[in-house]
Coordinates of C-alpha atoms in Angstrom, one line a residue:
Chain A
M127 CA 65.6 64.3 108.9
T128 CA 68.0 61.5 108.1
D129 CA 66.9 59.4 105.2
P130 CA 66.8 55.8 106.1
M131 CA 68.8 54.3 103.3
T132 CA 72.0 56.1 103.7
D133 CA 71.7 56.8 107.4
E134 CA 75.3 56.2 108.5
T135 CA 74.2 54.8 111.9
A136 CA 72.2 52.0 110.3
P137 CA 73.9 48.6 110.5
V138 CA 74.9 47.1 107.2
T139 CA 72.2 44.5 106.8
E140 CA 69.7 43.5 104.1
G141 CA 67.0 45.0 106.3
A142 CA 68.7 48.4 106.4
M143 CA 69.0 48.3 102.6
M144 CA 65.4 47.5 102.1
R145 CA 63.9 50.3 104.2
A146 CA 64.1 53.0 101.5
T147 CA 60.7 53.3 100.2
P148 CA 59.7 56.7 98.7
V149 CA 57.2 57.4 101.4
R150 CA 59.7 56.9 104.1
H151 CA 62.2 58.9 102.1
L152 CA 59.9 61.9 101.9
A153 CA 58.2 61.7 105.2
P154 CA 61.0 63.3 107.3
W155 CA 61.0 66.3 105.0
L156 CA 57.3 66.8 105.3
V157 CA 57.6 66.5 109.1
G158 CA 60.4 69.1 109.0
L159 CA 58.3 71.4 106.8
A160 CA 55.4 71.1 109.3
V161 CA 57.7 71.8 112.2
M162 CA 59.0 75.0 110.5
V163 CA 55.5 76.5 109.7
P164 CA 54.7 77.8 113.2
L165 CA 58.2 79.2 113.9
P166 CA 57.4 82.9 113.1
W167 CA 54.7 82.8 115.8
V168 CA 57.1 81.2 118.2
A169 CA 59.5 84.1 117.7
F170 CA 59.1 86.8 120.4
N171 CA 59.5 89.9 118.2
D172 CA 60.0 91.2 114.7
Y173 CA 63.7 91.3 115.2
Q174 CA 63.8 87.5 115.8
R175 CA 61.6 87.0 112.8
Y176 CA 64.0 89.1 110.8
L177 CA 66.8 86.9 112.1
L178 CA 64.9 83.8 111.1
D179 CA 64.6 85.0 107.5
L180 CA 68.2 85.9 107.5
I181 CA 69.3 82.4 108.8
L182 CA 67.3 80.7 106.1
I183 CA 68.8 82.8 103.4
N184 CA 72.2 82.1 104.7
V185 CA 71.3 78.4 104.9
I186 CA 70.6 78.5 101.1
L187 CA 73.9 80.3 100.5
A188 CA 75.9 78.0 102.7
V189 CA 74.4 74.8 101.4
G190 CA 75.3 76.0 97.9
L191 CA 78.9 76.8 98.9
N192 CA 79.2 73.5 100.6
I193 CA 78.5 71.8 97.3
V194 CA 81.3 73.4 95.5
K195 CA 83.7 73.9 98.4
G196 CA 82.9 71.1 100.8
F197 CA 82.0 68.4 98.4
A198 CA 83.8 69.1 95.1
G199 CA 86.7 70.6 97.0
Q200 CA 87.1 73.7 94.8
V201 CA 88.5 76.6 96.8
T202 CA 86.3 79.4 95.6
V203 CA 86.1 82.8 97.3
G204 CA 83.8 84.2 94.7
H205 CA 80.6 83.0 96.2
V206 CA 79.4 86.4 97.6
A207 CA 79.9 87.9 94.2
L208 CA 77.5 85.3 92.7
M209 CA 75.1 86.3 95.4
A210 CA 75.5 89.9 94.4
I211 CA 74.8 89.1 90.8
G212 CA 71.6 87.3 91.9
A213 CA 70.6 90.2 94.1
Y214 CA 71.2 92.9 91.5
T215 CA 69.7 90.9 88.6
S216 CA 66.5 90.4 90.7
A217 CA 66.4 94.0 91.7
V218 CA 66.9 95.3 88.1
L219 CA 64.3 92.9 86.8
T220 CA 61.6 94.1 89.2
T221 CA 62.3 97.8 89.4
K222 CA 63.5 98.6 85.8
F223 CA 61.5 96.0 83.9
G224 CA 58.5 95.7 86.2
A225 CA 58.8 91.9 86.4
P226 CA 57.1 90.3 89.4
F227 CA 59.3 88.7 92.0
W228 CA 58.2 85.2 90.9
F229 CA 59.9 85.8 87.5
A230 CA 62.8 87.8 88.9
L231 CA 63.8 85.0 91.2
P232 CA 64.3 82.3 88.5
G233 CA 65.8 85.0 86.2
A234 CA 68.3 85.9 88.9
M235 CA 69.1 82.2 89.4
L236 CA 69.6 81.7 85.7
M237 CA 71.9 84.7 85.4
T238 CA 73.9 83.5 88.4
A239 CA 74.2 80.0 87.0
V240 CA 75.8 81.5 83.9
A241 CA 78.2 83.5 86.0
G242 CA 78.9 80.4 88.1
A243 CA 79.9 78.5 85.0
I244 CA 82.3 81.3 84.1
V245 CA 83.8 81.3 87.6
G246 CA 84.2 77.6 87.3
I247 CA 86.4 77.8 84.1
P248 CA 89.6 78.6 85.9
S249 CA 89.1 75.4 88.1
F250 CA 89.9 73.3 85.0
R251 CA 93.5 74.4 85.3
L252 CA 94.0 75.8 88.8
E253 CA 93.8 74.2 92.2
G254 CA 93.9 75.3 95.8
A255 CA 95.3 78.7 96.6
Y256 CA 95.7 79.6 92.9
L257 CA 92.0 78.9 92.2
A258 CA 91.2 81.0 95.3
L259 CA 93.1 83.9 93.9
A260 CA 91.5 83.7 90.5
T261 CA 88.0 83.5 92.0
L262 CA 88.8 86.4 94.4
G263 CA 89.8 88.5 91.4
L264 CA 86.5 87.8 89.7
A265 CA 84.6 88.5 92.9
E266 CA 86.2 91.8 93.6
S267 CA 85.8 92.9 90.0
V268 CA 82.0 92.2 90.3
R269 CA 81.8 94.3 93.4
I270 CA 83.9 97.2 92.0
F271 CA 81.8 97.1 88.8
I272 CA 78.6 97.5 90.8
S273 CA 80.0 100.3 92.9
A274 CA 81.1 102.1 89.8
T275 CA 77.9 101.7 87.8
D276 CA 75.3 104.4 88.2
Y277 CA 72.6 102.1 86.7
L278 CA 73.1 99.8 89.7
G279 CA 73.0 102.6 92.2
A280 CA 76.8 102.8 92.4
S281 CA 78.2 103.2 95.9
V282 CA 75.0 104.9 97.0
G283 CA 73.1 101.6 97.0
Y284 CA 70.1 100.3 95.2
S285 CA 66.8 101.1 97.0
D286 CA 63.1 100.7 96.6
I287 CA 63.2 97.0 95.6
P288 CA 59.6 95.8 96.0
P289 CA 58.7 92.9 98.2
P290 CA 57.1 89.9 96.5
S291 CA 53.3 90.0 96.3
L292 CA 50.9 87.2 96.2
F293 CA 47.4 87.8 94.8
G294 CA 48.0 91.6 95.1
M295 CA 49.0 91.3 98.7
P296 CA 52.6 92.5 99.4
L297 CA 54.6 90.1 101.5
N298 CA 56.6 92.9 103.2
S299 CA 56.5 91.8 106.9
F300 CA 59.2 89.5 108.1
R301 CA 56.5 87.0 109.0
S302 CA 54.9 86.8 105.6
Y303 CA 58.3 86.8 103.9
Y304 CA 59.2 83.8 106.0
F305 CA 56.8 81.8 103.9
V306 CA 58.6 82.8 100.8
V307 CA 62.0 82.0 102.2
M308 CA 61.2 78.9 104.2
P309 CA 59.8 76.6 101.5
L310 CA 62.7 77.6 99.2
A311 CA 65.2 76.8 101.9
V312 CA 63.7 73.4 102.7
A313 CA 63.5 72.6 98.9
G314 CA 67.1 73.7 98.5
V315 CA 68.3 71.6 101.3
Y316 CA 66.2 68.6 100.0
F317 CA 67.7 68.9 96.6
S318 CA 71.2 69.1 97.9
F319 CA 70.6 66.0 100.1
C320 CA 69.3 64.0 97.1
M321 CA 72.1 65.2 94.9
L322 CA 74.9 64.7 97.4
R323 CA 73.8 61.2 98.4
S324 CA 73.5 60.0 94.8
N325 CA 76.4 59.3 92.5
I326 CA 76.7 63.0 91.8
G327 CA 77.8 63.7 95.4
R328 CA 80.2 60.8 95.3
A329 CA 81.7 62.1 92.1
F330 CA 82.2 65.5 93.7
K331 CA 83.9 63.9 96.7
A332 CA 86.0 61.7 94.5
L333 CA 87.3 64.7 92.5
R334 CA 88.0 66.6 95.7
E335 CA 90.1 63.7 97.0
D336 CA 91.9 62.7 93.9
P337 CA 91.0 64.0 90.4
L338 CA 93.2 61.5 88.7
A339 CA 91.8 58.5 90.5
A340 CA 88.3 59.9 89.9
A341 CA 89.0 60.2 86.1
A342 CA 90.3 56.7 86.1
S343 CA 87.0 55.6 87.7
G344 CA 85.1 57.0 84.7
I345 CA 84.2 60.4 86.2
N346 CA 84.3 63.3 83.7
V347 CA 86.2 65.7 85.9
R348 CA 85.4 68.9 83.9
K349 CA 81.7 68.0 83.7
Y350 CA 81.4 67.5 87.5
K351 CA 83.5 70.6 88.3
S352 CA 81.2 72.7 86.1
L353 CA 78.1 71.1 87.6
A354 CA 79.3 71.9 91.1
F355 CA 80.0 75.5 90.2
I356 CA 76.7 75.9 88.4
V357 CA 74.5 74.3 91.0
S358 CA 76.1 76.2 93.8
A359 CA 75.6 79.4 91.8
L360 CA 71.9 78.6 91.5
Y361 CA 71.8 78.5 95.3
A362 CA 73.8 81.8 95.6
G363 CA 71.5 83.4 93.0
C364 CA 68.4 82.3 95.0
A365 CA 69.9 83.6 98.2
G366 CA 70.8 86.9 96.6
S367 CA 67.4 87.4 95.1
L368 CA 65.7 86.6 98.5
A369 CA 68.1 89.0 100.3
A370 CA 67.3 91.8 97.8
H371 CA 63.5 91.6 98.2
M372 CA 63.5 91.3 101.9
S373 CA 62.5 94.5 103.7
P374 CA 63.8 97.2 103.5
G375 CA 64.5 96.3 99.9
F376 CA 67.9 97.9 99.8
L377 CA 71.2 96.7 98.3
H378 CA 74.7 98.0 98.7
P379 CA 78.0 96.8 97.1
N380 CA 79.6 96.8 100.6
S381 CA 77.4 93.8 101.5
Y382 CA 79.5 91.7 99.2
T383 CA 83.0 92.2 100.4
L384 CA 85.7 89.8 101.6
V385 CA 84.3 90.1 105.1
E386 CA 81.0 88.6 103.9
M387 CA 82.9 85.9 102.0
V388 CA 84.8 85.0 105.2
T389 CA 81.5 84.8 107.1
V390 CA 80.0 82.4 104.5
L391 CA 83.2 80.4 104.5
L392 CA 83.1 80.2 108.3
M393 CA 79.6 78.7 108.1
V394 CA 80.8 75.9 105.9
V395 CA 84.0 75.3 107.7
L396 CA 82.5 75.3 111.2
G397 CA 79.5 73.3 110.1
G398 CA 81.7 70.7 108.5
I399 CA 83.3 70.7 105.1
G400 CA 81.8 68.0 102.9
H401 CA 79.1 67.1 105.3
V402 CA 75.5 67.2 104.1
W403 CA 74.5 69.0 107.3
G404 CA 77.6 71.2 107.4
G405 CA 76.2 74.3 105.7
I406 CA 73.0 74.2 107.7
I407 CA 74.5 73.9 111.1
G408 CA 77.1 76.5 110.3
A409 CA 74.6 79.0 108.8
I410 CA 72.4 78.9 111.9
I411 CA 75.3 79.3 114.4
V412 CA 77.2 81.9 112.5
T413 CA 74.2 84.0 111.6
I414 CA 73.2 84.2 115.2
I415 CA 76.7 85.0 116.4
Y416 CA 77.2 87.5 113.7
D417 CA 74.1 89.3 114.8
L418 CA 74.8 89.1 118.5
T419 CA 78.2 90.6 118.0
R420 CA 77.1 93.4 115.6
E421 CA 78.0 96.2 118.1
Y422 CA 81.6 95.0 118.2
Y423 CA 81.7 94.9 114.4
Q424 CA 85.2 96.2 114.2
Y425 CA 86.4 92.9 115.9
Q426 CA 84.1 90.6 113.9
L427 CA 86.5 89.8 111.2
L428 CA 89.2 89.1 113.7
I429 CA 87.0 86.8 115.6
F430 CA 85.7 84.9 112.6
G431 CA 89.2 84.6 111.2
L432 CA 90.4 83.2 114.5
V433 CA 87.5 80.8 114.6
I434 CA 88.3 79.6 111.0
V435 CA 92.0 79.0 111.9
L436 CA 91.2 77.3 115.2
T437 CA 88.5 75.1 113.5
V438 CA 90.9 74.1 110.7
M439 CA 93.6 73.3 113.2
F440 CA 91.7 71.5 115.9
M441 CA 88.4 70.5 114.3
P442 CA 89.2 70.2 110.5
T443 CA 86.0 68.4 109.7
G444 CA 83.8 70.8 111.7
I445 CA 80.8 70.0 113.8
G446 CA 79.4 67.7 111.2
G447 CA 82.7 65.8 111.1
I448 CA 82.6 65.3 114.9
I449 CA 79.2 63.8 114.7
D450 CA 80.4 61.5 111.9
R451 CA 83.5 60.6 113.9
Y452 CA 81.3 59.5 116.8
L453 CA 79.1 57.4 114.6
V454 CA 82.2 55.7 113.0
N455 CA 83.7 54.9 116.4
R456 CA 80.4 53.4 117.4
G457 CA 80.5 51.3 114.2
F458 CA 84.0 50.1 115.1
A459 CA 82.9 49.2 118.6
A460 CA 80.0 47.2 117.1
I461 CA 82.4 45.2 114.9
R462 CA 84.8 44.5 117.9
K463 CA 81.8 43.4 120.0
A464 CA 80.6 41.1 117.2
R465 CA 84.0 39.5 116.9
K466 CA 84.3 39.1 120.6
D467 CA 80.9 37.4 120.7
A468 CA 81.9 35.1 117.8
A469 CA 85.1 34.1 119.4
Chain B
M74 CA 92.7 40.9 70.0
L75 CA 91.4 42.8 73.0
L76 CA 94.0 45.5 73.1
E77 CA 96.3 46.5 70.2
I78 CA 98.8 49.1 70.8
S79 CA 101.4 50.1 68.2
G80 CA 104.1 52.8 68.2
F81 CA 103.4 54.3 71.6
S82 CA 105.9 57.0 72.5
K83 CA 106.2 59.6 75.2
H84 CA 109.0 62.0 75.9
F85 CA 109.5 64.1 79.0
G86 CA 111.8 66.9 77.9
G87 CA 114.6 65.1 76.1
L88 CA 114.0 61.8 77.9
A89 CA 112.3 59.0 76.1
A90 CA 110.1 57.5 78.9
V91 CA 108.4 55.2 76.4
S92 CA 109.6 54.8 72.8
N93 CA 107.8 53.0 70.0
V94 CA 106.3 50.3 72.1
D95 CA 103.8 47.7 70.6
L96 CA 101.6 45.6 72.9
N97 CA 99.0 43.1 71.8
L98 CA 96.8 41.3 74.2
E99 CA 94.5 38.3 73.6
E100 CA 91.2 38.2 75.5
G101 CA 91.6 36.3 78.8
E102 CA 95.4 36.4 79.0
I103 CA 97.4 37.6 82.0
R104 CA 100.3 39.8 80.8
G105 CA 103.2 40.7 83.0
I106 CA 105.3 43.8 82.4
I107 CA 108.6 43.9 84.0
G108 CA 111.7 46.2 83.8
P109 CA 114.0 48.1 86.1
N110 CA 112.9 51.3 87.8
G111 CA 112.5 54.1 85.3
S112 CA 112.1 51.7 82.4
G113 CA 108.7 53.2 81.4
K114 CA 106.2 50.7 82.9
S115 CA 104.1 53.2 84.7
T116 CA 104.3 55.7 81.9
L117 CA 103.0 53.0 79.5
F118 CA 100.1 52.4 82.0
N119 CA 99.4 56.2 82.0
L120 CA 99.4 56.2 78.2
I121 CA 97.0 53.3 78.0
S122 CA 94.6 54.8 80.6
G123 CA 94.6 58.2 78.9
V124 CA 96.4 60.1 81.7
Y125 CA 99.1 61.0 79.1
Q126 CA 98.4 61.4 75.4
P127 CA 100.6 59.3 73.1
E128 CA 102.8 61.2 70.7
P129 CA 101.7 61.2 67.0
G130 CA 102.1 57.8 65.3
G131 CA 100.9 55.8 68.3
T132 CA 97.6 54.1 68.0
M133 CA 95.5 52.1 70.4
F134 CA 92.5 49.8 69.6
F135 CA 90.4 48.3 72.3
D136 CA 87.9 45.7 71.5
G137 CA 88.0 46.7 67.8
E138 CA 87.5 50.4 68.5
N139 CA 90.1 53.1 68.0
V140 CA 90.5 54.7 71.4
T141 CA 93.7 56.6 70.7
G142 CA 93.9 60.0 72.5
L143 CA 90.7 59.6 74.5
Q144 CA 90.4 61.2 78.0
P145 CA 90.9 59.0 81.1
H146 CA 87.2 58.9 81.9
E147 CA 86.3 57.9 78.3
I148 CA 88.9 55.1 78.4
A149 CA 87.5 53.9 81.8
R150 CA 84.0 53.9 80.4
R151 CA 85.1 51.5 77.6
G152 CA 86.1 48.9 80.2
I153 CA 89.7 49.5 81.0
A154 CA 90.2 49.8 84.8
R155 CA 93.5 50.4 86.5
T156 CA 95.0 50.6 89.9
F157 CA 97.8 53.0 90.9
Q158 CA 101.2 52.4 92.3
M159 CA 100.4 54.8 95.1
L160 CA 96.8 53.4 95.3
R161 CA 95.1 56.8 95.3
I162 CA 92.1 55.4 97.2
F163 CA 89.6 58.1 98.4
A164 CA 90.8 58.1 102.0
Q165 CA 88.1 60.3 103.4
M166 CA 85.2 58.4 101.8
T167 CA 83.9 55.2 103.2
V168 CA 85.1 51.8 101.9
L169 CA 81.7 51.2 100.3
E170 CA 81.7 54.7 98.7
N171 CA 85.1 54.0 97.1
L172 CA 83.5 51.1 95.3
L173 CA 80.4 53.1 94.4
V174 CA 82.7 55.7 92.8
G175 CA 84.2 52.8 90.8
H176 CA 80.7 51.9 89.7
H177 CA 80.0 55.4 88.6
C178 CA 79.8 54.9 84.9
H179 CA 77.2 52.1 85.1
T180 CA 74.7 54.4 86.8
H181 CA 71.5 54.6 84.7
Y182 CA 69.7 57.5 86.3
G183 CA 70.4 61.0 85.0
T184 CA 71.5 64.2 86.9
P185 CA 68.1 65.8 87.0
S186 CA 66.3 62.8 88.5
A187 CA 69.1 62.5 91.1
I188 CA 68.6 66.1 92.1
V189 CA 64.9 65.8 92.6
G190 CA 65.3 62.4 94.3
R191 CA 63.1 60.3 92.1
K192 CA 62.0 56.9 93.2
A193 CA 64.0 55.2 90.4
V194 CA 67.1 56.7 91.8
W195 CA 66.6 55.3 95.3
E196 CA 65.8 51.9 93.9
E197 CA 68.9 51.8 91.8
E198 CA 71.0 53.1 94.7
R199 CA 69.7 50.3 96.8
R200 CA 70.4 47.7 94.2
V201 CA 73.9 49.0 93.5
R202 CA 74.8 49.2 97.1
S203 CA 73.9 45.6 97.7
E204 CA 75.9 44.6 94.6
M205 CA 78.9 46.5 95.9
M206 CA 78.5 44.8 99.3
D207 CA 78.7 41.5 97.5
L208 CA 81.9 42.6 95.8
L209 CA 83.2 43.8 99.2
A210 CA 82.4 40.4 100.7
F211 CA 84.2 38.7 97.8
I212 CA 87.4 40.7 98.5
G213 CA 87.0 40.3 102.2
L214 CA 86.3 43.9 103.3
A215 CA 82.5 43.7 104.0
D216 CA 83.0 44.4 107.7
Y217 CA 84.7 47.7 106.9
A218 CA 82.0 49.0 104.5
R219 CA 81.2 52.1 106.5
M220 CA 84.6 52.9 107.8
P221 CA 86.6 55.7 106.2
A222 CA 89.0 54.1 103.7
G223 CA 91.9 56.0 105.2
E224 CA 91.7 53.9 108.4
L225 CA 92.4 50.6 106.6
S226 CA 95.7 48.9 106.9
G227 CA 98.2 48.8 104.0
G228 CA 97.1 45.3 102.8
Q229 CA 93.4 46.2 103.0
R230 CA 94.0 49.4 101.0
R231 CA 95.5 47.3 98.2
L232 CA 92.5 45.1 98.3
L233 CA 90.2 48.2 98.2
A234 CA 92.1 49.6 95.2
L235 CA 91.5 46.3 93.5
G236 CA 87.9 46.3 94.5
R237 CA 87.4 49.8 93.2
A238 CA 88.8 48.9 89.8
M239 CA 86.6 45.8 89.8
A240 CA 83.5 47.9 90.6
M241 CA 83.9 49.3 87.1
R242 CA 83.1 45.9 85.7
P243 CA 86.1 46.1 83.4
K244 CA 87.1 43.9 80.5
L245 CA 90.8 44.8 81.0
L246 CA 92.2 45.2 84.5
M247 CA 95.6 46.9 84.8
L248 CA 97.4 46.4 88.1
D249 CA 100.4 48.7 88.8
E250 CA 102.6 46.9 91.4
P251 CA 99.6 45.3 93.2
A252 CA 101.8 43.4 95.6
A253 CA 104.3 46.2 96.5
G254 CA 105.0 46.3 100.2
L255 CA 103.1 43.1 101.1
S256 CA 104.4 40.2 103.1
P257 CA 104.9 36.9 101.2
V258 CA 101.7 35.5 102.7
N259 CA 99.7 38.5 101.7
V260 CA 101.2 38.5 98.3
D261 CA 99.8 35.0 97.8
K262 CA 96.4 36.0 99.2
L263 CA 96.2 39.0 96.9
L264 CA 97.2 36.9 93.8
D265 CA 94.5 34.4 94.8
T266 CA 92.0 37.2 94.9
V267 CA 93.1 38.5 91.5
M268 CA 92.9 35.0 90.0
A269 CA 89.5 34.4 91.5
L270 CA 88.2 37.7 90.2
K271 CA 89.7 36.9 86.8
E272 CA 87.9 33.5 86.7
R273 CA 84.6 35.0 88.0
Y274 CA 84.4 37.9 85.6
G275 CA 86.4 36.6 82.6
L276 CA 89.0 39.4 82.8
T277 CA 92.1 40.2 80.8
V278 CA 94.8 41.4 83.2
I279 CA 98.1 43.4 82.8
I280 CA 100.3 43.3 85.8
I281 CA 103.4 45.5 86.5
E282 CA 105.4 43.9 89.2
H283 CA 108.9 43.9 90.7
I284 CA 108.4 40.7 92.6
L285 CA 109.5 38.3 89.9
K286 CA 107.9 35.3 91.5
V287 CA 104.5 36.9 91.0
V288 CA 105.1 37.5 87.3
M289 CA 106.7 34.1 86.7
D290 CA 103.9 32.2 88.5
T291 CA 100.8 34.0 87.2
C292 CA 101.5 35.5 83.8
D293 CA 100.9 33.8 80.5
V294 CA 103.2 36.2 78.6
V295 CA 105.8 38.6 80.0
S296 CA 106.9 41.9 78.2
V297 CA 110.2 43.4 79.4
L298 CA 110.9 47.1 79.1
E299 CA 114.2 48.9 79.4
H300 CA 114.8 52.6 78.8
G301 CA 111.3 52.9 77.4
E302 CA 111.8 50.2 74.8
K303 CA 110.4 46.7 74.7
I304 CA 113.5 44.4 74.7
A305 CA 111.8 41.0 75.1
E306 CA 108.5 39.3 75.1
G307 CA 107.4 35.7 75.6
P308 CA 106.3 33.1 78.1
P309 CA 107.9 33.4 81.6
A310 CA 110.1 30.4 81.1
A311 CA 111.8 31.9 78.0
I312 CA 112.1 35.3 79.6
K313 CA 113.9 33.9 82.5
D314 CA 116.8 32.8 80.3
D315 CA 116.9 35.8 78.0
H316 CA 120.2 37.4 78.2
R317 CA 119.1 40.9 77.6
V318 CA 116.5 40.7 80.4
I319 CA 119.1 39.4 82.8
E320 CA 121.4 42.2 81.8
A321 CA 118.7 44.8 82.2
Y322 CA 117.8 43.5 85.6
L323 CA 121.1 42.5 87.1
G324 CA 123.9 43.9 85.0
K325 CA 126.5 41.8 83.1
E326 CA 128.8 40.7 85.8
M327 CA 126.9 37.6 87.1
D328 CA 127.2 34.3 85.4
D329 CA 124.1 32.3 84.4
A330 CA 124.2 30.0 87.4
E331 CA 124.2 32.9 89.9
V332 CA 121.3 34.5 88.0
R333 CA 119.2 31.4 88.1
A334 CA 119.9 31.0 91.8
Y335 CA 118.8 34.6 92.3
L336 CA 115.6 34.2 90.3
R337 CA 114.7 31.0 92.2
S338 CA 115.3 32.7 95.5
S339 CA 113.4 35.9 94.8

């Protein structure tokens, strides 16, 4: 699903620049969508279908985190808290106010976006580890607030969240729920692609690399920092709401601890920080590994922490970065060859 | 007058980095700013480009508009581009992307249409990319368009920093030691590029430079700073013989003949 215009492998020629027609731009996405439709029938059992739904929800979450962390370079560890806000908002809207899922989802996203904007405010003044601490504080207070509030089920958990229904038919099986999650995930990935490959994505990267030089290039640093936090919060809210309504429709504040944050962070780091595919590759790999190692759960955090450290040390740009590196080297080789031929 | 600055001051703690400096630029001129290390040249650049706010009393008019106290991105949008002494290129972005960031404020499409990927966005991206490729070809970096900027050599990075500033289509280009660390041949090449760009786009240029030859050969007017104050201003020939300038640069002990010999040799 590479889009032809910014395909990094394409040689820099007039021809390559001219290939971007809207049809060719959308076609890979439609093909991708078509390929994903039969997946629930390819899966062997309900457990695999559950895993499929979970992967896609994590893809949405990781793609969102990749925007603010990978592209805009803002070290936030409050992302699971945003997911929690999305999940609980959606749960409350459906159970206490009787709103259908289709209203609760955008409601949850809106609520999370507001929270995301608030989480983003410290980023105007803080950077790196200091910003991480500030967002960690916000995140933990959200979780503790939830586990101390009876209205939200406190530490017992919030149960009986209804599945979405379409024309009176509840989508409570993992197979039918897949068709709620999948289009949203594909749309989410599509939007992130469009955004990150436009001037918005470049502005994010510029302020990650050097905020001062970005500002001197005419980029409104505060505006783009806020935008990164808000957009990534929209993704987190969407993922949260989807997680809440998935069978068995139960939420617990312990699903939003630092462990979960490390897991999401691992997805982005392993997949490739600041790579458009990063969040997707990482979400797939990490979700599968997370589930396979569930019986050794007491070692999970240790393993994930180690993988993060090793990735940062030996593969700082992640899997996506390795792919990029390969393509860049190929580009260099092509230039050398062209020079040789010319000489 | 393209740029009119009056009474710019900036203190760091008790130290006056820039004090009460006036600077007036005609359209199309090349202005050199010289002075010993720590004389406030870079601080003056940071004041003009909005990185620092001038202290009360200082005003700046650009193209007839009062731009005193604006944020850096607002200043940039009005057509003042700058390079940095430490270059500050975006090392992990490609060479082409560096220029595209420079082009940022000339983008027509809005955020929502970019997010949904409208056709107009793709068309504009395509057009802008080919424009930026032209600019890259002009500064001689077209071959490296898709390489990460961090892999360029020192001289190429200087060119890229210049290209990124030019991508902003500025009216005023401010160069902070553009030739620092270059070999004499490359200094000449860089200056040729700057002059070619100036001719092609009708720029006004301010250059901070320590290599006096650069300033003397290219600038129409030279301003000299020392301890944050402007101590002299005039055409290069007059500045060369100004006693205060020679003192500021070389100290008092040399006699005039030695000074001239030094200036000729450098």
